[in-house]
Coordinates of C-alpha atoms and ligand atoms in Angstrom, one line a residue:
M1 CA 109.5 28.8 96.9
E2 CA 108.2 31.1 99.6
G3 CA 107.4 29.7 102.9
T4 CA 103.9 28.7 103.9
R5 CA 104.5 28.1 107.5
K6 CA 101.7 30.2 108.7
R7 CA 98.1 30.7 107.5
L8 CA 96.7 34.2 108.1
D9 CA 93.2 34.8 109.2
V10 CA 92.0 37.0 106.2
P11 CA 88.4 38.2 106.5
D12 CA 86.0 36.4 104.0
A13 CA 85.1 39.8 102.5
V14 CA 88.7 40.4 101.5
C15 CA 89.1 36.9 100.0
E16 CA 86.0 37.4 98.0
I17 CA 87.3 40.7 96.5
A18 CA 90.7 39.0 95.8
K19 CA 88.9 36.1 94.1
R20 CA 86.9 38.3 91.8
L21 CA 90.0 40.1 90.7
E22 CA 92.0 36.8 90.3
D23 CA 89.1 35.2 88.4
S24 CA 89.2 38.1 86.0
G25 CA 92.9 37.4 85.4
Y26 CA 94.5 40.0 87.8
E27 CA 97.0 38.8 90.3
T28 CA 96.1 40.2 93.7
W29 CA 97.8 40.1 97.1
A30 CA 97.1 41.3 100.6
V31 CA 99.9 43.8 101.6
G32 CA 101.1 46.3 104.2
G33 CA 99.9 46.8 107.7
A34 CA 97.3 44.0 107.9
V35 CA 99.8 41.3 106.9
R36 CA 102.3 42.7 109.4
D37 CA 99.7 42.9 112.2
A38 CA 98.3 39.4 111.4
L39 CA 101.8 38.0 111.6
L40 CA 102.3 39.7 115.0
G41 CA 98.9 38.8 116.3
G42 CA 97.0 41.1 118.6
Y43 CA 97.0 44.1 116.4
R44 CA 94.5 45.2 113.8
S45 CA 95.4 47.2 110.7
D46 CA 93.0 47.5 107.8
W47 CA 93.3 44.9 105.1
D48 CA 94.6 46.4 101.9
L49 CA 94.9 44.6 98.5
A50 CA 97.5 45.2 95.8
T51 CA 96.5 44.1 92.3
A52 CA 97.7 44.0 88.7
A53 CA 94.3 45.5 87.7
R54 CA 94.2 49.2 86.8
P55 CA 91.8 51.4 88.8
G56 CA 89.4 51.7 85.9
T57 CA 89.1 47.9 85.8
V58 CA 88.7 47.7 89.5
R59 CA 85.9 50.2 89.4
K60 CA 84.1 48.3 86.6
L61 CA 84.4 45.0 88.5
F62 CA 83.0 46.4 91.7
R63 CA 79.9 48.5 91.9
P64 CA 79.6 50.7 93.9
S65 CA 83.3 51.5 94.3
Y66 CA 84.9 54.7 95.5
P67 CA 87.8 56.7 94.1
I68 CA 89.6 57.0 97.4
G69 CA 93.0 58.0 96.1
I70 CA 92.5 57.4 92.4
Q71 CA 95.5 59.4 91.5
F72 CA 97.6 56.9 93.5
G73 CA 95.7 54.0 92.0
T74 CA 93.6 53.3 95.1
V75 CA 89.9 52.3 94.8
G76 CA 87.6 51.7 97.7
V77 CA 85.6 48.5 97.4
R78 CA 82.7 47.6 99.7
G79 CA 83.1 44.1 101.0
S80 CA 80.2 41.7 101.7
D81 CA 80.7 42.6 105.4
G82 CA 79.8 46.2 104.6
R83 CA 83.3 47.6 105.1
V84 CA 85.3 49.4 102.5
Y85 CA 88.6 47.9 101.5
E86 CA 91.4 49.7 99.6
V87 CA 92.4 48.0 96.4
T88 CA 95.6 49.6 94.9
T89 CA 97.2 48.9 91.6
F90 CA 100.8 47.7 91.8
R91 CA 103.1 50.8 91.9
R92 CA 106.7 51.7 91.8
D93 CA 108.6 54.9 92.6
I94 CA 109.8 56.8 89.6
E95 CA 110.9 60.1 90.9
T96 CA 111.3 61.6 94.4
D97 CA 111.8 64.9 96.0
G98 CA 111.9 63.9 99.7
R99 CA 108.5 65.5 100.3
H100 CA 106.7 62.4 98.9
A101 CA 107.4 59.7 96.4
V102 CA 106.1 60.1 92.8
V103 CA 104.7 56.7 91.7
E104 CA 103.6 55.0 88.5
Y105 CA 101.9 51.7 87.9
A106 CA 104.1 48.7 88.0
A107 CA 103.7 45.3 86.3
T108 CA 104.6 43.1 89.2
I109 CA 104.0 42.7 92.9
E110 CA 107.8 42.4 93.4
E111 CA 108.2 46.0 92.2
D112 CA 105.4 47.1 94.4
L113 CA 107.0 45.5 97.5
A114 CA 110.4 47.1 96.6
R115 CA 108.9 50.6 96.9
R116 CA 107.6 50.0 100.4
D117 CA 109.5 51.6 103.3
F118 CA 110.4 48.9 105.8
T119 CA 110.8 45.1 105.4
V120 CA 108.1 44.5 108.0
N121 CA 105.7 46.4 105.7
A122 CA 106.8 44.7 102.6
V123 CA 105.4 41.2 103.0
A124 CA 102.7 40.1 100.7
Y125 CA 100.2 37.3 101.4
H126 CA 98.1 35.6 98.9
P127 CA 94.6 35.3 100.4
L128 CA 93.5 32.5 98.1
H129 CA 96.7 30.4 97.9
H130 CA 97.8 31.2 101.4
T131 CA 101.4 31.8 100.3
F132 CA 103.8 34.5 101.3
L133 CA 105.9 36.7 99.1
D134 CA 108.7 38.1 101.3
P135 CA 111.7 39.1 99.2
F136 CA 113.2 41.3 101.9
A137 CA 112.8 38.8 104.8
G138 CA 110.3 41.0 106.6
R139 CA 108.9 38.0 108.5
E140 CA 112.3 37.2 109.9
D141 CA 112.8 40.9 110.9
L142 CA 109.4 40.7 112.6
E143 CA 110.3 37.6 114.5
R144 CA 113.6 39.1 115.6
R145 CA 111.8 42.4 116.2
V146 CA 114.0 44.5 113.9
L147 CA 113.0 47.6 111.9
R148 CA 115.0 47.7 108.6
C149 CA 114.6 49.7 105.5
V150 CA 113.9 48.0 102.2
G151 CA 117.0 48.6 100.2
E152 CA 119.6 51.3 100.9
P153 CA 118.4 53.3 103.9
A154 CA 119.8 56.8 103.1
Q155 CA 118.3 56.6 99.7
R156 CA 114.9 55.4 100.9
F157 CA 114.7 58.2 103.4
A158 CA 115.8 60.8 100.8
E159 CA 112.9 59.7 98.6
D160 CA 110.4 60.5 101.2
Y161 CA 111.5 61.9 104.6
L162 CA 108.2 61.0 106.2
R163 CA 109.6 57.5 106.4
V164 CA 111.9 58.7 109.2
L165 CA 108.9 59.5 111.3
R166 CA 107.0 56.4 110.2
G167 CA 110.0 54.3 111.2
L168 CA 110.0 55.8 114.7
R169 CA 106.3 55.1 115.1
F170 CA 106.6 51.5 114.0
A171 CA 109.6 50.8 116.2
G172 CA 107.8 52.3 119.2
R173 CA 104.5 50.6 118.4
Y174 CA 105.9 47.1 117.9
G175 CA 108.9 47.3 120.2
L176 CA 111.3 46.9 117.2
E177 CA 115.0 47.6 117.4
I178 CA 116.1 49.9 114.6
E179 CA 118.8 48.1 112.7
P180 CA 122.2 50.0 112.8
A181 CA 122.4 51.1 109.2
T182 CA 118.7 52.2 109.2
W183 CA 119.3 54.1 112.4
E184 CA 122.4 55.8 111.1
A185 CA 120.6 57.0 108.0
L186 CA 117.5 57.9 109.9
T187 CA 119.4 60.2 112.3
A188 CA 121.4 61.7 109.5
A189 CA 118.2 62.6 107.7
M190 CA 116.9 64.9 110.5
P191 CA 118.0 68.2 108.9
N192 CA 115.7 67.3 106.0
L193 CA 112.5 66.9 107.9
P194 CA 111.5 70.5 107.6
R195 CA 111.0 69.8 103.9
L196 CA 107.9 67.8 104.7
S197 CA 104.6 69.5 104.6
A198 CA 103.2 70.5 108.0
E199 CA 100.1 68.4 107.3
R200 CA 102.0 65.2 106.8
I201 CA 104.0 65.8 110.0
R202 CA 100.8 66.5 112.0
E203 CA 99.0 63.5 110.6
E204 CA 102.0 61.3 111.5
I205 CA 102.1 62.7 115.1
L206 CA 98.4 62.1 115.5
K207 CA 98.8 58.5 114.2
L208 CA 101.6 57.9 116.6
L209 CA 99.5 59.3 119.5
A210 CA 96.5 57.2 118.7
A211 CA 98.3 53.9 118.7
P212 CA 99.7 51.6 121.3
G213 CA 103.4 52.2 122.1
A214 CA 103.0 56.0 121.6
S215 CA 105.4 56.7 124.5
S216 CA 108.1 54.4 123.1
G217 CA 107.7 56.1 119.7
L218 CA 108.0 59.5 121.3
A219 CA 111.0 58.5 123.3
L220 CA 112.6 57.6 120.0
Y221 CA 111.6 61.0 118.6
R222 CA 113.7 62.5 121.3
T223 CA 116.7 60.2 121.2
S224 CA 116.9 60.3 117.4
G225 CA 116.7 64.1 117.2
A226 CA 113.3 64.2 115.4
L227 CA 111.6 66.0 118.3
A228 CA 114.1 68.9 118.1
V229 CA 113.2 69.3 114.5
V230 CA 109.4 68.8 114.4
V231 CA 108.4 70.0 117.9
P232 CA 111.4 72.0 119.1
E233 CA 109.1 73.5 121.8
L234 CA 109.3 70.2 123.6
A235 CA 112.9 69.4 123.0
D236 CA 114.3 71.6 125.7
L237 CA 112.3 70.0 128.6
G238 CA 114.4 68.3 131.2
D239 CA 114.6 64.5 131.3
G240 CA 112.3 64.3 134.3
E241 CA 109.6 66.5 132.7
W242 CA 109.8 64.5 129.5
E243 CA 109.5 61.2 131.4
E244 CA 106.3 62.5 133.1
I245 CA 104.8 63.4 129.7
L246 CA 105.5 59.9 128.5
Y247 CA 104.0 58.3 131.6
A248 CA 100.9 60.5 131.4
I249 CA 100.4 59.5 127.7
D250 CA 100.7 55.8 128.7
G251 CA 98.0 56.4 131.3
L252 CA 95.5 57.7 128.7
P253 CA 93.7 55.3 126.3
A254 CA 95.1 55.1 122.7
H255 CA 91.7 55.9 121.2
R256 CA 91.6 59.2 123.1
G257 CA 94.3 60.7 120.9
H258 CA 93.2 64.3 121.6
L259 CA 93.8 63.8 125.3
R260 CA 97.2 62.4 124.6
L261 CA 97.9 65.5 122.5
V262 CA 97.0 67.7 125.5
A263 CA 99.3 65.6 127.7
L264 CA 102.0 66.0 125.2
L265 CA 101.7 69.7 124.5
A266 CA 100.4 71.2 127.8
P267 CA 103.9 71.2 129.4
A268 CA 105.5 73.1 126.5
R269 CA 106.9 76.4 127.8
S270 CA 106.2 78.3 124.6
R271 CA 102.8 79.2 123.2
I272 CA 101.2 76.1 122.0
E273 CA 99.0 78.2 119.7
D274 CA 102.1 78.9 117.6
L275 CA 103.1 75.3 117.5
M276 CA 99.7 74.1 116.6
M277 CA 99.3 76.7 113.9
R278 CA 102.7 75.8 112.4
L279 CA 101.6 72.2 112.2
R280 CA 98.3 73.3 110.7
F281 CA 96.1 71.8 113.3
S282 CA 92.4 72.7 112.6
N283 CA 90.8 75.5 114.6
A284 CA 88.6 73.0 116.4
E285 CA 91.7 70.9 117.4
M286 CA 93.4 74.0 118.6
R287 CA 90.4 75.2 120.6
D288 CA 89.9 71.8 122.1
T289 CA 93.5 71.6 123.2
L290 CA 93.7 75.1 124.6
E291 CA 90.5 74.7 126.5
L292 CA 91.6 71.4 128.1
R293 CA 94.9 72.9 129.0
A294 CA 93.2 75.9 130.6
A295 CA 90.8 73.5 132.4
L296 CA 93.8 71.5 133.7
A297 CA 95.1 74.6 135.3
V298 CA 92.0 74.9 137.6
P299 CA 92.9 73.1 140.8
V300 CA 90.4 70.4 141.9
D301 CA 90.4 71.6 145.5
V302 CA 86.8 70.7 146.2
A303 CA 87.4 68.2 149.1
G304 CA 84.0 67.4 150.6
D305 CA 82.6 70.7 149.3
V306 CA 79.7 70.6 146.8
V307 CA 79.7 74.3 146.3
G308 CA 83.4 74.1 145.4
A309 CA 82.6 71.2 143.0
R310 CA 80.0 73.3 141.3
R311 CA 82.4 76.2 140.9
W312 CA 85.0 73.8 139.5
L313 CA 82.5 72.6 136.9
R314 CA 81.6 76.2 136.1
D315 CA 85.3 77.1 135.5
V316 CA 86.3 74.1 133.4
G317 CA 82.9 73.7 131.7
P318 CA 80.8 70.6 132.4
E319 CA 81.4 69.2 129.0
R320 CA 85.1 69.0 129.7
A321 CA 84.8 67.6 133.2
H322 CA 85.4 63.9 132.3
D323 CA 88.4 64.6 130.0
T324 CA 89.9 67.0 132.5
L325 CA 89.7 64.5 135.3
R326 CA 91.2 61.8 133.2
L327 CA 94.1 64.1 132.4
H328 CA 94.5 64.9 136.1
F329 CA 94.6 61.2 137.0
A330 CA 97.1 60.4 134.2
R331 CA 99.4 63.3 135.3
A332 CA 99.1 62.4 139.0
R333 CA 100.2 58.9 138.2
A334 CA 103.0 60.2 136.0
R335 CA 104.2 62.5 138.7
G336 CA 104.5 59.5 141.0
A337 CA 101.8 60.7 143.3
G338 CA 101.4 58.3 146.2
P339 CA 98.3 56.3 147.1
T340 CA 97.0 58.9 149.5
E341 CA 97.1 61.7 147.0
R342 CA 95.5 59.5 144.4
R343 CA 92.7 58.4 146.7
D344 CA 92.1 62.0 147.5
L345 CA 91.9 63.0 143.9
A346 CA 89.5 60.1 143.3
S347 CA 87.2 61.2 146.0
R348 CA 87.2 64.7 144.7
A349 CA 86.5 63.5 141.2
R350 CA 83.6 61.4 142.6
L351 CA 82.1 64.4 144.2
V352 CA 82.4 66.5 141.0
L353 CA 80.8 63.7 138.9
Q354 CA 78.0 63.3 141.4
V355 CA 77.2 67.0 141.1
L356 CA 77.4 66.8 137.3
R357 CA 75.0 63.8 137.2
R358 CA 72.6 65.4 139.5
G359 CA 72.3 68.3 137.1
D360 CA 73.0 71.1 139.6
P361 CA 73.2 74.5 138.0
V362 CA 76.8 75.2 136.9
T363 CA 76.5 77.3 133.8
V364 CA 74.3 80.3 133.0
E365 CA 72.4 78.1 130.6
D366 CA 71.3 76.0 133.6
L367 CA 69.6 79.0 135.1
A368 CA 65.8 79.3 135.4
I369 CA 66.0 82.7 133.7
D370 CA 67.7 84.0 130.6
G371 CA 68.2 87.2 128.6
H372 CA 64.5 87.4 127.6
D373 CA 63.5 87.6 131.2
L374 CA 65.9 90.4 131.8
K375 CA 64.6 92.3 128.8
A376 CA 61.1 91.8 130.1
L377 CA 62.3 93.5 133.3
G378 CA 63.1 96.5 131.2
L379 CA 66.9 96.0 131.2
Q380 CA 68.9 97.0 128.1
P381 CA 70.5 94.0 126.4
G382 CA 74.3 94.1 126.4
P383 CA 77.4 92.8 128.2
E384 CA 75.6 93.7 131.4
F385 CA 73.3 90.8 130.8
R386 CA 76.1 88.3 131.1
R387 CA 77.3 89.9 134.3
I388 CA 73.8 89.7 135.8
L389 CA 73.4 86.1 134.8
E390 CA 76.8 85.3 136.3
R391 CA 75.7 86.8 139.6
C392 CA 72.5 84.7 139.5
L393 CA 74.6 81.7 138.8
E394 CA 76.8 82.4 141.8
V395 CA 73.6 82.5 143.9
A396 CA 72.4 79.2 142.3
I397 CA 75.8 77.5 142.8
G398 CA 75.6 78.4 146.5
R399 CA 72.0 77.3 146.9
P400 CA 70.5 75.4 143.9
E401 CA 67.1 75.5 145.5
L402 CA 67.1 79.2 144.6
N403 CA 67.3 78.4 140.9
Q404 CA 63.6 79.3 140.4
R405 CA 62.3 81.8 137.9
E406 CA 60.5 84.1 140.4
T407 CA 63.2 83.9 143.0
L408 CA 65.9 84.8 140.6
L409 CA 63.8 87.6 139.1
D410 CA 63.2 89.0 142.6
Y411 CA 66.9 88.9 143.2
V412 CA 67.7 90.7 140.0
R413 CA 65.1 93.4 140.7
E414 CA 66.2 93.9 144.3
E415 CA 69.9 93.5 144.1
L416 CA 71.1 94.1 140.6
C417 CA 68.7 96.7 139.0
R418 CA 69.5 99.5 141.2
Ligands
ATP1 P1 98.9 51.6 109.9 O1 98.6 50.5 110.9 O2 99.5 52.8 110.6 O3 97.9 51.9 108.9 P2 100.3 50.7 107.6 O4 101.6 49.9 107.5 O5 99.1 50.0 107.1 O6 100.2 51.0 109.2 P3 99.8 52.8 105.9 O7 100.2 54.2 106.0 O8 98.4 52.5 105.9 O9 100.6 52.0 107.0 O10 100.4 52.3 104.5 C1 100.2 50.9 104.0 C2 101.5 50.4 103.4 O11 101.9 51.2 102.4 C3 102.6 50.3 104.4 O12 102.6 49.1 105.2 C4 103.8 50.4 103.5 O13 104.1 49.2 102.9 C5 103.3 51.3 102.4 N1 103.7 52.7 102.7 C6 102.9 53.7 103.2 N2 103.5 54.9 103.3 C7 104.7 54.7 102.7 C8 105.8 55.6 102.5 N3 105.8 56.9 102.8 N4 106.9 55.1 101.9 C9 106.9 53.8 101.5 N5 105.9 52.9 101.7 C10 104.8 53.4 102.3
MG2 MG1 97.1 51.1 107.0

């Protein structure tokens, strides 16, 4: 008999979905991250259900329902709370190539739990009977803060090498000690990581960055050798530099994953375009990262100087001001900047933000004139327009009161048309 020591706080909407399935004769369990997180308390993963019902049946029982990953047996079901929950038919691994596991439907929850990666992820909870099914003693590992593979570690990693990176993420996130046999197989698996698709590696890194414990997870990337394989550009940094990156990441909120990505990649000595391209980041992610890194390189030396503050905003772009300042704070802390330096940075940031809020002109779009006005003056459109508007901006940055249509047009006529 499985233990019933603890009752988990399963949302009503999840219990209702489970009840409809069970009432129709299909055994249904809560599984995976939510059970793990509910046992630990203080974390929140989505509630997922595993069921004996096949996807077609699930779709008939719940309307509307969504074929989220229908080829893997996953159907999205909208709960009475308006949220969509994943309901997945019991599965087992049948064939594997290390890039991902090939699965087929299974008859029992026990088989389904056996295909899961780590014991802490292989605990099932019955939301109606409030009983646990925990064949691999995942709860005990959670209590003792141990990360352990389900089954034979080398084999489990060989089935799907992404488990290596997942393991590092979970260990970092929950402060788990990786059990020796699991650690040995995990480090031995490193040469095989390049077999994973770039997309899966990228998604895994983004997941790690967007969760608590990201710096511990990254520290494990380095000690295990994973960093040298998946982001070799960062592996040759010195210990001090690496520590600074980790501290900076800790100083940025987990939900700002893209800022943490900049903190991670900006110190790389090689071209981060190449690295991001290799990991198949989107063009938008790449642009965002490169722009923020360039913005970070503009010194915030604007002490008590509004004109300097406007120039800084022009150079980094007003829409990037908040993010750039956040990164500066995180990096200053990570560098071990003393209270004086930090107070100083804070006062400069206050000035910049004041200028930003006040809406002083800091981009050519803020000017009282535009290209149409220049055309009306009889000027030929072309790259020259940009140069003229930038000169006008320089004037307006120095004295915002001159940012008036007539004043700027006079200036263009007198100074720039000749
Ligand atoms: P998170 O909080 O990151 O969502 P999670 O444990 O819910 O953590 P998911 O990727 O959502 O992780 O997967 C849900 C569950 O599916 C896991 O808890 C695990 O049992 C199983 N699982 C997911 N990916 C794998 C994999 N590559 N190999 C084996 N089992 C896996
Ligand atoms: Mg999950």
